């Protein structure tokens, strides 16, 4: 075996070892982040054994990863049991995420794409939890002569709009029932649902399908389809909707548009809350 062959073999072994080392580092990073996510969702801390069980790791591997995360200030131990909780550096990184996200800037391109795909006006409404109103904060109007138009800052009726019904259906029943009893369920059209029991039945259907459907319940000749947007805590805080005349939003388009808006709502929730 000549010198060139020996050198080539050494280089191959070195490259192979480097690849193995890189793969091991990536695996350790992935496992460490998995543990960090489990710790972040625990209430009052979690033990090493419980973490190992949840993640499916050996206790020794879990301990090694936890110590590394601890050295970098992402987690710490508390109490006599030595439970693991989130530490300052994880909070600092989270705060950086909150400072650098702009909801409207993130959402607007998705709204525009949704308008182009559906051919109808798209609205973004925020849930005002103090008064439980659906407030329009952004809108992308379609190019058709006959189109829905609402002012930014305007309020949508919670029980008679696609966005409003989507938001109501997503709220816990303990919050929704007092709200329905408190609000005047005004009949805007003959199609408006004004009975709490009829609305509850409708909400059940909304949760099954994932999107809400306003069939001329707010205005005659106008149909609207809405879906909820969730934050990083998986709590509903906004909704996106498609609105247009019933002549264009026909019965055979409901499920198609519902699927389209549901995907858009999921994309917004993912990009805003960065939840995987």
mmCIF file of C-alpha atoms in Angstrom:
data_model
loop_
_atom_site.group_PDB
_atom_site.id
_atom_site.type_symbol
_atom_site.label_atom_id
_atom_site.label_comp_id
_atom_site.label_asym_id
_atom_site.label_seq_id
_atom_site.Cartn_x
_atom_site.Cartn_y
_atom_site.Cartn_z
ATOM 1 C CA UNK A 1 0.000 0.000 0.000
ATOM 2 C CA UNK A 2 1.566 3.282 -1.084
ATOM 3 C CA UNK A 3 1.634 6.558 0.838
ATOM 4 C CA UNK A 4 -1.156 8.140 -1.247
ATOM 5 C CA UNK A 5 -3.535 5.256 -0.511
ATOM 6 C CA UNK A 6 -2.802 5.454 3.223
ATOM 7 C CA UNK A 7 -3.480 9.220 3.258
ATOM 8 C CA UNK A 8 -6.750 8.751 1.347
ATOM 9 C CA UNK A 9 -7.915 6.111 3.837
ATOM 10 C CA UNK A 10 -7.046 8.408 6.748
ATOM 11 C CA UNK A 11 -9.037 11.229 5.155
ATOM 12 C CA UNK A 12 -12.035 8.929 4.662
ATOM 13 C CA UNK A 13 -11.910 7.828 8.318
ATOM 14 C CA UNK A 14 -11.580 11.449 9.450
ATOM 15 C CA UNK A 15 -14.576 12.506 7.283
ATOM 16 C CA UNK A 16 -16.625 9.582 8.578
ATOM 17 C CA UNK A 17 -15.805 10.480 12.185
ATOM 18 C CA UNK A 18 -16.720 14.122 11.542
ATOM 19 C CA UNK A 19 -20.065 13.078 10.061
ATOM 20 C CA UNK A 20 -20.791 10.872 13.067
ATOM 21 C CA UNK A 21 -19.841 13.686 15.439
ATOM 22 C CA UNK A 22 -22.105 16.157 13.597
ATOM 23 C CA UNK A 23 -25.038 13.715 13.633
ATOM 24 C CA UNK A 24 -24.527 13.122 17.352
ATOM 25 C CA UNK A 25 -24.482 16.860 18.047
ATOM 26 C CA UNK A 26 -27.681 17.405 16.052
ATOM 27 C CA UNK A 27 -29.360 14.539 17.914
ATOM 28 C CA UNK A 28 -28.298 15.973 21.280
ATOM 29 C CA UNK A 29 -29.577 19.413 20.311
ATOM 30 C CA UNK A 30 -32.903 17.957 19.185
ATOM 31 C CA UNK A 31 -33.264 15.968 22.400
ATOM 32 C CA UNK A 32 -32.328 18.960 24.539
ATOM 33 C CA UNK A 33 -34.977 21.118 22.835
ATOM 34 C CA UNK A 34 -37.524 18.345 23.355
ATOM 35 C CA UNK A 35 -36.821 18.372 27.100
ATOM 36 C CA UNK A 36 -37.006 22.167 27.146
ATOM 37 C CA UNK A 37 -40.489 22.033 25.598
ATOM 38 C CA UNK A 38 -41.686 19.485 28.165
ATOM 39 C CA UNK A 39 -40.329 21.596 31.028
ATOM 40 C CA UNK A 40 -41.957 24.762 29.652
ATOM 41 C CA UNK A 41 -45.399 23.137 29.757
ATOM 42 C CA UNK A 42 -45.060 21.710 33.269
ATOM 43 C CA UNK A 43 -46.776 23.397 36.194
ATOM 44 C CA UNK A 44 -44.557 23.762 39.260
ATOM 45 C CA UNK A 45 -41.661 21.817 37.776
ATOM 46 C CA UNK A 46 -41.037 18.253 36.632
ATOM 47 C CA UNK A 47 -38.687 15.492 37.838
ATOM 48 C CA UNK A 48 -35.878 13.910 35.832
ATOM 49 C CA UNK A 49 -37.655 10.543 35.852
ATOM 50 C CA UNK A 50 -40.902 12.011 34.540
ATOM 51 C CA UNK A 51 -39.024 13.901 31.824
ATOM 52 C CA UNK A 52 -37.200 10.762 30.755
ATOM 53 C CA UNK A 53 -40.497 8.870 30.579
ATOM 54 C CA UNK A 54 -42.257 11.615 28.587
ATOM 55 C CA UNK A 55 -39.391 11.976 26.123
ATOM 56 C CA UNK A 56 -38.574 8.284 25.889
ATOM 57 C CA UNK A 57 -34.914 8.822 26.849
ATOM 58 C CA UNK A 58 -32.711 6.904 29.283
ATOM 59 C CA UNK A 59 -32.308 8.540 32.696
ATOM 60 C CA UNK A 60 -28.570 8.938 32.121
ATOM 61 C CA UNK A 61 -29.111 10.659 28.756
ATOM 62 C CA UNK A 62 -31.796 12.906 30.249
ATOM 63 C CA UNK A 63 -29.522 13.880 33.153
ATOM 64 C CA UNK A 64 -26.660 14.773 30.810
ATOM 65 C CA UNK A 65 -28.895 16.942 28.631
ATOM 66 C CA UNK A 66 -30.477 18.657 31.623
ATOM 67 C CA UNK A 67 -27.083 19.533 33.065
ATOM 68 C CA UNK A 68 -26.040 21.067 29.736
ATOM 69 C CA UNK A 69 -29.231 23.158 29.569
ATOM 70 C CA UNK A 70 -28.664 24.191 33.170
ATOM 71 C CA UNK A 71 -25.084 25.311 32.459
ATOM 72 C CA UNK A 72 -26.407 27.581 29.699
ATOM 73 C CA UNK A 73 -29.029 29.108 31.996
ATOM 74 C CA UNK A 74 -32.105 27.727 30.217
ATOM 75 C CA UNK A 75 -33.378 25.629 33.148
ATOM 76 C CA UNK A 76 -32.827 25.321 36.902
ATOM 77 C CA UNK A 77 -33.784 23.067 39.784
ATOM 78 C CA UNK A 78 -36.080 24.061 42.643
ATOM 79 C CA UNK A 79 -37.235 22.609 45.950
ATOM 80 C CA UNK A 80 -36.142 19.580 47.931
ATOM 81 C CA UNK A 81 -37.189 17.269 45.102
ATOM 82 C CA UNK A 82 -34.983 19.103 42.607
ATOM 83 C CA UNK A 83 -37.742 19.645 40.074
ATOM 84 C CA UNK A 84 -36.741 21.225 36.779
ATOM 85 C CA UNK A 85 -38.230 24.582 35.700
ATOM 86 C CA UNK A 86 -37.550 27.197 33.028
ATOM 87 C CA UNK A 87 -34.749 29.658 33.865
ATOM 88 C CA UNK A 88 -33.888 33.214 32.859
ATOM 89 C CA UNK A 89 -32.179 32.615 29.499
ATOM 90 C CA UNK A 90 -35.233 30.795 28.126
ATOM 91 C CA UNK A 91 -37.365 33.765 29.227
ATOM 92 C CA UNK A 92 -34.972 36.223 27.547
ATOM 93 C CA UNK A 93 -35.201 34.320 24.249
ATOM 94 C CA UNK A 94 -38.995 34.198 24.530
ATOM 95 C CA UNK A 95 -39.113 37.921 25.202
ATOM 96 C CA UNK A 96 -37.028 38.527 22.090
ATOM 97 C CA UNK A 97 -39.594 36.603 20.067
ATOM 98 C CA UNK A 98 -42.431 38.716 21.486
ATOM 99 C CA UNK A 99 -40.595 41.985 20.778
ATOM 100 C CA UNK A 100 -39.895 41.126 17.169
ATOM 101 C CA UNK A 101 -43.266 39.874 15.983
ATOM 102 C CA UNK A 102 -45.747 42.197 14.330
ATOM 103 C CA UNK A 103 -49.146 40.599 13.969
ATOM 104 C CA UNK A 104 -50.528 42.713 11.119
ATOM 105 C CA UNK A 105 -47.254 42.662 9.171
ATOM 106 C CA UNK A 106 -47.135 38.870 9.513
ATOM 107 C CA UNK A 107 -50.757 38.312 8.568
ATOM 108 C CA UNK A 108 -51.375 40.777 5.730
ATOM 109 C CA UNK A 109 -49.530 38.836 2.966
ATOM 110 C CA UNK A 110 -51.511 35.723 3.930
ATOM 111 C CA UNK A 111 -54.766 37.696 3.760
ATOM 112 C CA UNK A 112 -53.849 38.984 0.306
ATOM 113 C CA UNK A 113 -53.056 35.477 -0.914
ATOM 114 C CA UNK A 114 -56.368 34.247 0.530
ATOM 115 C CA UNK A 115 -58.218 37.003 -1.345
ATOM 116 C CA UNK A 116 -56.504 36.024 -4.607
ATOM 117 C CA UNK A 117 -57.325 32.339 -4.103
ATOM 118 C CA UNK A 118 -60.957 32.890 -3.126
ATOM 119 C CA UNK A 119 -61.724 35.947 -5.254
ATOM 120 C CA UNK A 120 -63.577 37.449 -2.276
ATOM 121 C CA UNK A 121 -62.960 40.084 0.406
ATOM 122 C CA UNK A 122 -60.947 38.836 3.385
ATOM 123 C CA UNK A 123 -61.285 40.224 6.920
ATOM 124 C CA UNK A 124 -59.157 39.873 10.027
ATOM 125 C CA UNK A 125 -60.964 40.329 13.348
ATOM 126 C CA UNK A 126 -59.523 40.441 16.870
ATOM 127 C CA UNK A 127 -61.451 39.132 19.872
ATOM 128 C CA UNK A 128 -61.939 41.941 22.394
ATOM 129 C CA UNK A 129 -62.135 39.962 25.639
ATOM 130 C CA UNK A 130 -63.298 42.949 27.684
ATOM 131 C CA UNK A 131 -66.517 43.382 25.724
ATOM 132 C CA UNK A 132 -66.366 40.163 23.726
ATOM 133 C CA UNK A 133 -66.661 41.866 20.375
ATOM 134 C CA UNK A 134 -65.079 40.833 17.077
ATOM 135 C CA UNK A 135 -63.255 43.970 15.906
ATOM 136 C CA UNK A 136 -62.039 44.255 12.303
ATOM 137 C CA UNK A 137 -58.337 45.205 12.269
ATOM 138 C CA UNK A 138 -57.406 44.451 8.649
ATOM 139 C CA UNK A 139 -59.140 43.837 5.342
ATOM 140 C CA UNK A 140 -58.157 42.972 1.775
ATOM 141 C CA UNK A 141 -60.968 43.763 -0.640
ATOM 142 C CA UNK A 142 -61.473 41.800 -3.833
ATOM 143 C CA UNK A 143 -61.608 43.462 -7.241
ATOM 144 C CA UNK A 144 -65.212 42.575 -8.068
ATOM 145 C CA UNK A 145 -67.720 45.414 -8.398
ATOM 146 C CA UNK A 146 -70.044 43.696 -5.934
ATOM 147 C CA UNK A 147 -68.008 43.118 -2.782
ATOM 148 C CA UNK A 148 -68.191 43.268 0.982
ATOM 149 C CA UNK A 149 -66.726 46.389 2.615
ATOM 150 C CA UNK A 150 -66.472 47.155 6.322
ATOM 151 C CA UNK A 151 -64.502 49.873 8.139
ATOM 152 C CA UNK A 152 -61.331 49.045 10.051
ATOM 153 C CA UNK A 153 -62.308 49.206 13.718
ATOM 154 C CA UNK A 154 -65.865 48.141 12.929
ATOM 155 C CA UNK A 155 -67.489 45.400 14.987
ATOM 156 C CA UNK A 156 -68.939 42.160 13.689
ATOM 157 C CA UNK A 157 -71.937 40.608 15.462
ATOM 158 C CA UNK A 158 -70.599 37.629 17.366
ATOM 159 C CA UNK A 159 -73.666 35.439 16.768
ATOM 160 C CA UNK A 160 -74.286 36.458 13.152
ATOM 161 C CA UNK A 161 -70.945 36.551 11.340
ATOM 162 C CA UNK A 162 -68.427 33.965 10.174
ATOM 163 C CA UNK A 163 -65.598 35.377 12.288
ATOM 164 C CA UNK A 164 -67.812 35.988 15.323
ATOM 165 C CA UNK A 165 -69.328 32.503 15.348
ATOM 166 C CA UNK A 166 -65.911 30.915 14.857
ATOM 167 C CA UNK A 167 -64.640 32.802 17.920
ATOM 168 C CA UNK A 168 -67.690 31.929 20.027
ATOM 169 C CA UNK A 169 -67.460 28.234 19.121
ATOM 170 C CA UNK A 170 -63.806 28.164 20.240
ATOM 171 C CA UNK A 171 -64.463 29.739 23.639
ATOM 172 C CA UNK A 172 -64.949 27.473 26.666
ATOM 173 C CA UNK A 173 -68.629 26.837 27.385
ATOM 174 C CA UNK A 174 -68.233 28.497 30.795
ATOM 175 C CA UNK A 175 -67.377 31.759 29.001
ATOM 176 C CA UNK A 176 -69.705 31.356 26.036
ATOM 177 C CA UNK A 177 -73.020 30.699 27.825
ATOM 178 C CA UNK A 178 -72.946 33.800 30.074
ATOM 179 C CA UNK A 179 -71.984 35.822 27.013
ATOM 180 C CA UNK A 180 -74.945 34.543 24.990
ATOM 181 C CA UNK A 181 -77.276 35.280 27.907
ATOM 182 C CA UNK A 182 -75.850 38.785 28.314
ATOM 183 C CA UNK A 183 -75.842 39.831 24.673
ATOM 184 C CA UNK A 184 -78.968 40.719 22.775
ATOM 185 C CA UNK A 185 -79.191 38.145 20.013
ATOM 186 C CA UNK A 186 -80.584 40.577 17.474
ATOM 187 C CA UNK A 187 -82.280 39.168 14.374
ATOM 188 C CA UNK A 188 -80.580 40.989 11.491
ATOM 189 C CA UNK A 189 -82.329 38.841 8.876
ATOM 190 C CA UNK A 190 -84.831 35.964 8.861
ATOM 191 C CA UNK A 191 -81.805 33.630 8.816
ATOM 192 C CA UNK A 192 -80.176 34.930 12.033
ATOM 193 C CA UNK A 193 -79.899 32.365 14.824
ATOM 194 C CA UNK A 194 -81.318 34.017 17.952
ATOM 195 C CA UNK A 195 -81.840 30.976 20.171
ATOM 196 C CA UNK A 196 -78.914 29.952 22.454
ATOM 197 C CA UNK A 197 -79.784 26.282 21.904
ATOM 198 C CA UNK A 198 -79.760 26.693 18.106
ATOM 199 C CA UNK A 199 -76.437 28.519 18.340
ATOM 200 C CA UNK A 200 -74.953 25.797 20.557
ATOM 201 C CA UNK A 201 -75.928 23.214 17.947
ATOM 202 C CA UNK A 202 -74.307 25.386 15.280
ATOM 203 C CA UNK A 203 -71.138 25.762 17.398
ATOM 204 C CA UNK A 204 -70.849 21.987 17.674
ATOM 205 C CA UNK A 205 -70.938 21.752 13.871
ATOM 206 C CA UNK A 206 -68.310 24.531 13.622
ATOM 207 C CA UNK A 207 -65.939 22.671 15.944
ATOM 208 C CA UNK A 208 -66.389 19.503 13.882
ATOM 209 C CA UNK A 209 -65.690 21.216 10.541
ATOM 210 C CA UNK A 210 -63.104 23.695 11.827
ATOM 211 C CA UNK A 211 -64.772 26.696 10.197
ATOM 212 C CA UNK A 212 -67.930 28.784 10.686
ATOM 213 C CA UNK A 213 -70.499 29.662 8.043
ATOM 214 C CA UNK A 214 -72.703 32.766 8.070
ATOM 215 C CA UNK A 215 -75.528 32.090 5.612
ATOM 216 C CA UNK A 216 -77.035 35.573 5.145
ATOM 217 C CA UNK A 217 -77.392 35.865 8.929
ATOM 218 C CA UNK A 218 -75.963 39.382 9.112
ATOM 219 C CA UNK A 219 -77.128 40.762 5.766
ATOM 220 C CA UNK A 220 -79.366 39.354 3.050
ATOM 221 C CA UNK A 221 -77.393 38.236 0.019
ATOM 222 C CA UNK A 222 -74.103 38.092 1.971
ATOM 223 C CA UNK A 223 -72.320 34.910 2.993
ATOM 224 C CA UNK A 224 -69.228 34.608 5.159
ATOM 225 C CA UNK A 225 -66.882 31.789 6.183
ATOM 226 C CA UNK A 226 -64.533 32.186 9.178
ATOM 227 C CA UNK A 227 -61.855 30.271 11.065
ATOM 228 C CA UNK A 228 -59.989 30.931 14.310
ATOM 229 C CA UNK A 229 -56.399 31.982 14.902
ATOM 230 C CA UNK A 230 -54.588 30.731 18.013
ATOM 231 C CA UNK A 231 -51.618 32.091 19.943
ATOM 232 C CA UNK A 232 -48.633 30.203 21.351
ATOM 233 C CA UNK A 233 -50.747 29.120 24.348
ATOM 234 C CA UNK A 234 -53.313 27.578 21.982
ATOM 235 C CA UNK A 235 -55.859 30.204 23.032
ATOM 236 C CA UNK A 236 -58.108 31.781 20.415
ATOM 237 C CA UNK A 237 -57.540 35.517 19.965
ATOM 238 C CA UNK A 238 -58.545 36.337 16.381
ATOM 239 C CA UNK A 239 -60.339 35.044 13.318
ATOM 240 C CA UNK A 240 -60.009 35.365 9.559
ATOM 241 C CA UNK A 241 -63.026 35.357 7.252
ATOM 242 C CA UNK A 242 -64.017 35.373 3.587
ATOM 243 C CA UNK A 243 -67.106 37.430 2.702
ATOM 244 C CA UNK A 244 -68.990 37.770 -0.567
ATOM 245 C CA UNK A 245 -72.388 37.705 -2.255
ATOM 246 C CA UNK A 246 -74.364 34.471 -2.168
ATOM 247 C CA UNK A 247 -74.389 34.533 -5.974
ATOM 248 C CA UNK A 248 -70.633 33.789 -5.899
ATOM 249 C CA UNK A 249 -70.319 31.928 -2.599
ATOM 250 C CA UNK A 250 -72.662 29.163 -3.707
ATOM 251 C CA UNK A 251 -73.506 25.998 -1.773
ATOM 252 C CA UNK A 252 -70.976 23.928 -3.792
ATOM 253 C CA UNK A 253 -68.154 26.327 -2.800
ATOM 254 C CA UNK A 254 -68.714 26.258 0.969
ATOM 255 C CA UNK A 255 -66.520 23.248 1.775
ATOM 256 C CA UNK A 256 -63.860 24.311 -0.733
ATOM 257 C CA UNK A 257 -63.630 27.824 0.749
ATOM 258 C CA UNK A 258 -63.857 26.377 4.254
ATOM 259 C CA UNK A 259 -60.818 24.205 3.590
ATOM 260 C CA UNK A 260 -58.947 27.173 2.069
ATOM 261 C CA UNK A 261 -59.616 29.496 5.004
ATOM 262 C CA UNK A 262 -58.849 26.773 7.538
ATOM 263 C CA UNK A 263 -55.397 26.309 5.997
ATOM 264 C CA UNK A 264 -54.823 30.075 6.037
ATOM 265 C CA UNK A 265 -55.851 30.291 9.707
ATOM 266 C CA UNK A 266 -53.475 27.447 10.591
ATOM 267 C CA UNK A 267 -50.648 29.167 8.711
ATOM 268 C CA UNK A 268 -51.267 32.443 10.561
ATOM 269 C CA UNK A 269 -51.390 30.638 13.915
ATOM 270 C CA UNK A 270 -48.141 28.852 13.100
ATOM 271 C CA UNK A 271 -46.252 31.911 11.880
ATOM 272 C CA UNK A 272 -47.499 34.209 14.630
ATOM 273 C CA UNK A 273 -47.197 31.786 17.515
ATOM 274 C CA UNK A 274 -44.334 29.727 16.038
ATOM 275 C CA UNK A 275 -46.056 26.559 17.250
ATOM 276 C CA UNK A 276 -45.091 23.292 15.538
#
